[in-house]
mmCIF file of C-alpha atoms and ligand atoms in Angstrom:
data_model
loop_
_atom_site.group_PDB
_atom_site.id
_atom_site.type_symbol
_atom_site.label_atom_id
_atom_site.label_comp_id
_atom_site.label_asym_id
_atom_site.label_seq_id
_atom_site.Cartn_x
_atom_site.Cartn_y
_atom_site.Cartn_z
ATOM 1 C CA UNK S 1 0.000 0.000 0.000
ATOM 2 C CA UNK S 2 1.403 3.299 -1.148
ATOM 3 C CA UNK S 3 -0.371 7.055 -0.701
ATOM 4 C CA UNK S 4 0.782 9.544 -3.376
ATOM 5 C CA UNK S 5 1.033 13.083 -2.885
ATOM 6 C CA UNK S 6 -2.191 14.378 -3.965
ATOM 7 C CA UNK S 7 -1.455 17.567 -6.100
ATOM 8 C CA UNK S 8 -3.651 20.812 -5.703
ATOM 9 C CA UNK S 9 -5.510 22.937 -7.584
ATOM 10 C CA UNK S 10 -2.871 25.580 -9.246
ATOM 11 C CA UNK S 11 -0.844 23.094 -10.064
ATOM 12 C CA UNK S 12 -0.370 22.628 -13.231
ATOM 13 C CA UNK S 13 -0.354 19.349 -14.357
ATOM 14 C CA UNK S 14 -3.654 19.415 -13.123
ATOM 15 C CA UNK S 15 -4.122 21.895 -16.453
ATOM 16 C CA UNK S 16 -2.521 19.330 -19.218
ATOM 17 C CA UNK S 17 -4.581 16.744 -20.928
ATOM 18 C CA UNK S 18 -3.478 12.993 -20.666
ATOM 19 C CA UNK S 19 -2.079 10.793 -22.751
ATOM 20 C CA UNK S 20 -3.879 7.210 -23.683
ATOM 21 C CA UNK S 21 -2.486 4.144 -21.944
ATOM 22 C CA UNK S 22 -1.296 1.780 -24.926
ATOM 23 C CA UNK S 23 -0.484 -1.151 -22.642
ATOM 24 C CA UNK S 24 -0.781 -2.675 -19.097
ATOM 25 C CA UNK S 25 2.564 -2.566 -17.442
ATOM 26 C CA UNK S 26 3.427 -3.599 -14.147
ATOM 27 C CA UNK S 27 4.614 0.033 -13.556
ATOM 28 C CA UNK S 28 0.853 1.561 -14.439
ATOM 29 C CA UNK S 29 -0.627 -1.740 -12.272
ATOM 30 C CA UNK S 30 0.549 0.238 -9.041
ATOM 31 C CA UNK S 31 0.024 3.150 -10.050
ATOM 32 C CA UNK S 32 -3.842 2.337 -10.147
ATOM 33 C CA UNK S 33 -3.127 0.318 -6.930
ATOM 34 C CA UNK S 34 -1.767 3.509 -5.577
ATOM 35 C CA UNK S 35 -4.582 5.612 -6.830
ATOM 36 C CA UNK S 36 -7.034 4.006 -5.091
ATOM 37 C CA UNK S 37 -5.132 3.243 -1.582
ATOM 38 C CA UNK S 38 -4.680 7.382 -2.197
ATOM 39 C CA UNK S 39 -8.546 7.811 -2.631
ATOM 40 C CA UNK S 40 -9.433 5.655 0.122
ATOM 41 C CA UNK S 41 -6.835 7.169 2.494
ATOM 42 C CA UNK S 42 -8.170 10.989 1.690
ATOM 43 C CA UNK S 43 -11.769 9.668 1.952
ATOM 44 C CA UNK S 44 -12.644 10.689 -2.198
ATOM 45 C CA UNK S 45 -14.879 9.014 -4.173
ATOM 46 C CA UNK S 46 -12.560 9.429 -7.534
ATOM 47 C CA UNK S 47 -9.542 10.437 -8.192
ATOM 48 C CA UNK S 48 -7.445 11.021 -11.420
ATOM 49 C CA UNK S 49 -3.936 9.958 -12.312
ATOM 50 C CA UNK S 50 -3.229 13.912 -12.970
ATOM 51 C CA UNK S 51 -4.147 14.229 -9.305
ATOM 52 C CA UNK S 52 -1.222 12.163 -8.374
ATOM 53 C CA UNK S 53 0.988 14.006 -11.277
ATOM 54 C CA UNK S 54 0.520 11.225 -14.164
ATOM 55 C CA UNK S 55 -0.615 12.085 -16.889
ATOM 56 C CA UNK S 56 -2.007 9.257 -18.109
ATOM 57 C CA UNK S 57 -5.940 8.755 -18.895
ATOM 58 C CA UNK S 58 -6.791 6.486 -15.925
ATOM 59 C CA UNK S 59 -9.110 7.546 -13.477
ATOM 60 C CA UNK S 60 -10.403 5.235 -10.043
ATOM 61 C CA UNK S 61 -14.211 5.679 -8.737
ATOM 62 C CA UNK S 62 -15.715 4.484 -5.783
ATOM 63 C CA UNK S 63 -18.635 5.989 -4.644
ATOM 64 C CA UNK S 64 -20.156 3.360 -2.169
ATOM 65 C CA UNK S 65 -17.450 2.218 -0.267
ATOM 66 C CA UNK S 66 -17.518 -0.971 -2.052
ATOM 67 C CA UNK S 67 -17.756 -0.813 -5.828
ATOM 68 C CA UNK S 68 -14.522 -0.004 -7.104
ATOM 69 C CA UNK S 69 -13.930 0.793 -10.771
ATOM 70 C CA UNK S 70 -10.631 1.504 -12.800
ATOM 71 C CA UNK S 71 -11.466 3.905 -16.491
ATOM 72 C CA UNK S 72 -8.609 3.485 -18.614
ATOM 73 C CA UNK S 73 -9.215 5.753 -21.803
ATOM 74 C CA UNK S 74 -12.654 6.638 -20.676
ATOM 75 C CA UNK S 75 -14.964 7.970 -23.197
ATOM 76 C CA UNK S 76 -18.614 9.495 -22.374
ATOM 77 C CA UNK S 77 -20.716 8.255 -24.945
ATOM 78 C CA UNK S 78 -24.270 8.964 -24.035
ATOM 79 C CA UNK S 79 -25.687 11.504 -21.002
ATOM 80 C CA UNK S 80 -29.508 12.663 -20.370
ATOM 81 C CA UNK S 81 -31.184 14.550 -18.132
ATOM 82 C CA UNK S 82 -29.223 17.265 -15.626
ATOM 83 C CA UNK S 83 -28.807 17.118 -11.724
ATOM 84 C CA UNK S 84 -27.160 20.425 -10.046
ATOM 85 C CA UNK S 85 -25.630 19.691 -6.480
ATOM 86 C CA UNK S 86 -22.284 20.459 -4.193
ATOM 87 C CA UNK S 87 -19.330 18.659 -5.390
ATOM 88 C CA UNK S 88 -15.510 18.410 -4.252
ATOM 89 C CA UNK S 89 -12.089 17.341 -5.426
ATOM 90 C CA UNK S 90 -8.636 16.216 -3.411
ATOM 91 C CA UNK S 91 -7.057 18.606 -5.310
ATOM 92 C CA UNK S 92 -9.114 21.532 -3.630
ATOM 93 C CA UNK S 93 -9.276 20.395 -0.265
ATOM 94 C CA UNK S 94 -11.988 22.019 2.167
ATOM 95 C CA UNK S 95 -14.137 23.679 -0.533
ATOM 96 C CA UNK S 96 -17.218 22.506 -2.138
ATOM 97 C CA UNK S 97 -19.502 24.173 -5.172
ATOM 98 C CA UNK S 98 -22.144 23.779 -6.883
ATOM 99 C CA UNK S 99 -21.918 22.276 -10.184
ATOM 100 C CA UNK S 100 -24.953 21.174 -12.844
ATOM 101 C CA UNK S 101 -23.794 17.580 -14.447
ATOM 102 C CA UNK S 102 -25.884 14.728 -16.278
ATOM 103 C CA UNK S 103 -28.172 12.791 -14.530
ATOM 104 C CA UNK S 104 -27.153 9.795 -16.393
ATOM 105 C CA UNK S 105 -23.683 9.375 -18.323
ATOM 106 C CA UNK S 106 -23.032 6.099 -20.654
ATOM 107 C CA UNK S 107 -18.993 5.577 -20.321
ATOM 108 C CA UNK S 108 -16.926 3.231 -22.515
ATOM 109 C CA UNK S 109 -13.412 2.336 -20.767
ATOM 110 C CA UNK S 110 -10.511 -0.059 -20.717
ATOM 111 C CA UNK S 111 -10.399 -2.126 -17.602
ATOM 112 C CA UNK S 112 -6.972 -3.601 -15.952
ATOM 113 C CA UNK S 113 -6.869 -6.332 -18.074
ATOM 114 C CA UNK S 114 -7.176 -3.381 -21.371
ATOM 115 C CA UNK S 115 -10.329 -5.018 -22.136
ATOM 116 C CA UNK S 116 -13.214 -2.459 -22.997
ATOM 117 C CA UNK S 117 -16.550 -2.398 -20.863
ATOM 118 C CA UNK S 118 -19.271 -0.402 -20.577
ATOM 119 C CA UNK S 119 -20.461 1.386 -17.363
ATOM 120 C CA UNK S 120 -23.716 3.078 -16.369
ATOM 121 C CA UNK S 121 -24.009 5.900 -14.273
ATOM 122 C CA UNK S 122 -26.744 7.745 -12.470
ATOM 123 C CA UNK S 123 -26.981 10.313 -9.414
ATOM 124 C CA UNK S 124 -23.594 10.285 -7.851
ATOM 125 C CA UNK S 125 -21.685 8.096 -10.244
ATOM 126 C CA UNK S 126 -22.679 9.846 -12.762
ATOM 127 C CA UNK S 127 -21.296 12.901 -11.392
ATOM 128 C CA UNK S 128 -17.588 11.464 -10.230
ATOM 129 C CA UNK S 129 -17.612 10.083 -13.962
ATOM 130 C CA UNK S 130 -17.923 13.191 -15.233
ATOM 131 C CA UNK S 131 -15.770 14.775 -12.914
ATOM 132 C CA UNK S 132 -12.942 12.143 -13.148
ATOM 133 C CA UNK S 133 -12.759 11.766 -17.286
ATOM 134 C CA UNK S 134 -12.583 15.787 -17.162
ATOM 135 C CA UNK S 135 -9.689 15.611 -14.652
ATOM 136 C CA UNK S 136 -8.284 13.718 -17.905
ATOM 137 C CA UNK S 137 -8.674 16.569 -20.167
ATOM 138 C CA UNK S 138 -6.954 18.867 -17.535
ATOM 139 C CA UNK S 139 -10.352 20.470 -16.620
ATOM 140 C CA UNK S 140 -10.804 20.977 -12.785
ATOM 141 C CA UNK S 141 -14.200 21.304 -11.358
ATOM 142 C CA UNK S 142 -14.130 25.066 -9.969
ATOM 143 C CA UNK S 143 -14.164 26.518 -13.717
ATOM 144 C CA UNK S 144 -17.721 25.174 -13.925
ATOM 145 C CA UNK S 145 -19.150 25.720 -10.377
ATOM 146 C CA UNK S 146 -22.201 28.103 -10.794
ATOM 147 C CA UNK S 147 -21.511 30.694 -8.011
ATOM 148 C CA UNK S 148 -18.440 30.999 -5.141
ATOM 149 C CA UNK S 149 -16.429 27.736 -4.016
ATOM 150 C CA UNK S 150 -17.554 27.511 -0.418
ATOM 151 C CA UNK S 151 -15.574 26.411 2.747
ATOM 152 C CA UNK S 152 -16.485 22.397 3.562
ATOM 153 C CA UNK S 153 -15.685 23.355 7.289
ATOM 154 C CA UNK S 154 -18.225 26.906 7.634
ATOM 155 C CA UNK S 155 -20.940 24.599 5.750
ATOM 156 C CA UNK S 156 -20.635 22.138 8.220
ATOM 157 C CA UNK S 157 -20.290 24.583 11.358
ATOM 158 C CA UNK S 158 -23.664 26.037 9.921
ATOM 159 C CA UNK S 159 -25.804 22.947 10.172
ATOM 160 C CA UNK S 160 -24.732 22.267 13.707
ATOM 161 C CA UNK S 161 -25.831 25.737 14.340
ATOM 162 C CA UNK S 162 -29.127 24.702 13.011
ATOM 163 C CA UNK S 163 -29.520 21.821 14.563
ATOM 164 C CA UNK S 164 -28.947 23.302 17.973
ATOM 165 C CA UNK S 165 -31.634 25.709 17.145
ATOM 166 C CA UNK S 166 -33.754 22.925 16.511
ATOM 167 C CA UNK S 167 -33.436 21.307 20.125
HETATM 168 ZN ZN1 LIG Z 201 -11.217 16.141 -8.712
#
């Protein structure tokens, strides 16, 4: 188990767009072990081989905990419908903002083994798949947020206000 260094927003590899992977290698086989003993250790639901300065297109997504997907040369082929909510990034640590995705995204990636598969998104998933194949393309989520980046830790502080007022 190895935790990158997670690199942060005004950095600028997080700026370049990725190159495809052309073959598994034992080399890019921990990296993607890496990436997602990184995630898990910062408590993400994606993260982005950029994120860990690779640029490569490889992205990891876990949004339940428990169903954990590598996107090798990830390609959105289909989206419908539109869901606008808070989202977040490693590489912008503390801040959330709101940011209108799909409400359904069709992606078509390379797995470890390089074999292509198709994966279905909705609600959340659909959003880190966005989020993570745009990572690819060097696109971080605060040039889209609709509105100010927010602090995480006032946000929270605010709803325990609330809920004391509550009692
Ligand atoms: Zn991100």
């Amino acid at each position: 188990m190895a935790i990158r260094k997670i690199r942060e927003y005004g950095d600028e590899v997080l700026e370049a767009v990725c190159r495809p992977v052309t073959k598994m290698t034992p080399h890019t086989r921990e990296l993607i072990e890496d990436m997602f003993d990184t995630m898990y250790d910062a408590n993400g639901v994606g993260l982005a081989a950029p994120q860990v300065g690779v640029l490569r297109r490889i992205c990891v997504i876990d949004v339940t905990g428990e169903d954990p997907y590598v996107l090798i040369n990830p390609r959105i082929v289909e989206t419908s419908g539109e869901q606008t909510g808070n989202e977040g990034c490693l590489s912008v640590p503390n801040k959330t903002g709101v940011v209108t995705r799909p409400s359904y995204v069709k992606v078509i990636a390379q797995n470890i083994d390089m074999e292509e598969f198709e994966l279905e998104g909705t609600e959340l998933l659909a959003r880190a798949i966005c989020h993570e194949t745009d990572h690819l393309d060097g696109i971080v989520y605060v040039t889209k947020v609709e509105g100010e980046l927010h602090d995480v830790r006032a946000l929270e502080m605010e709803e325990e206000e609330d809920q004391e007022e509550e009692e």
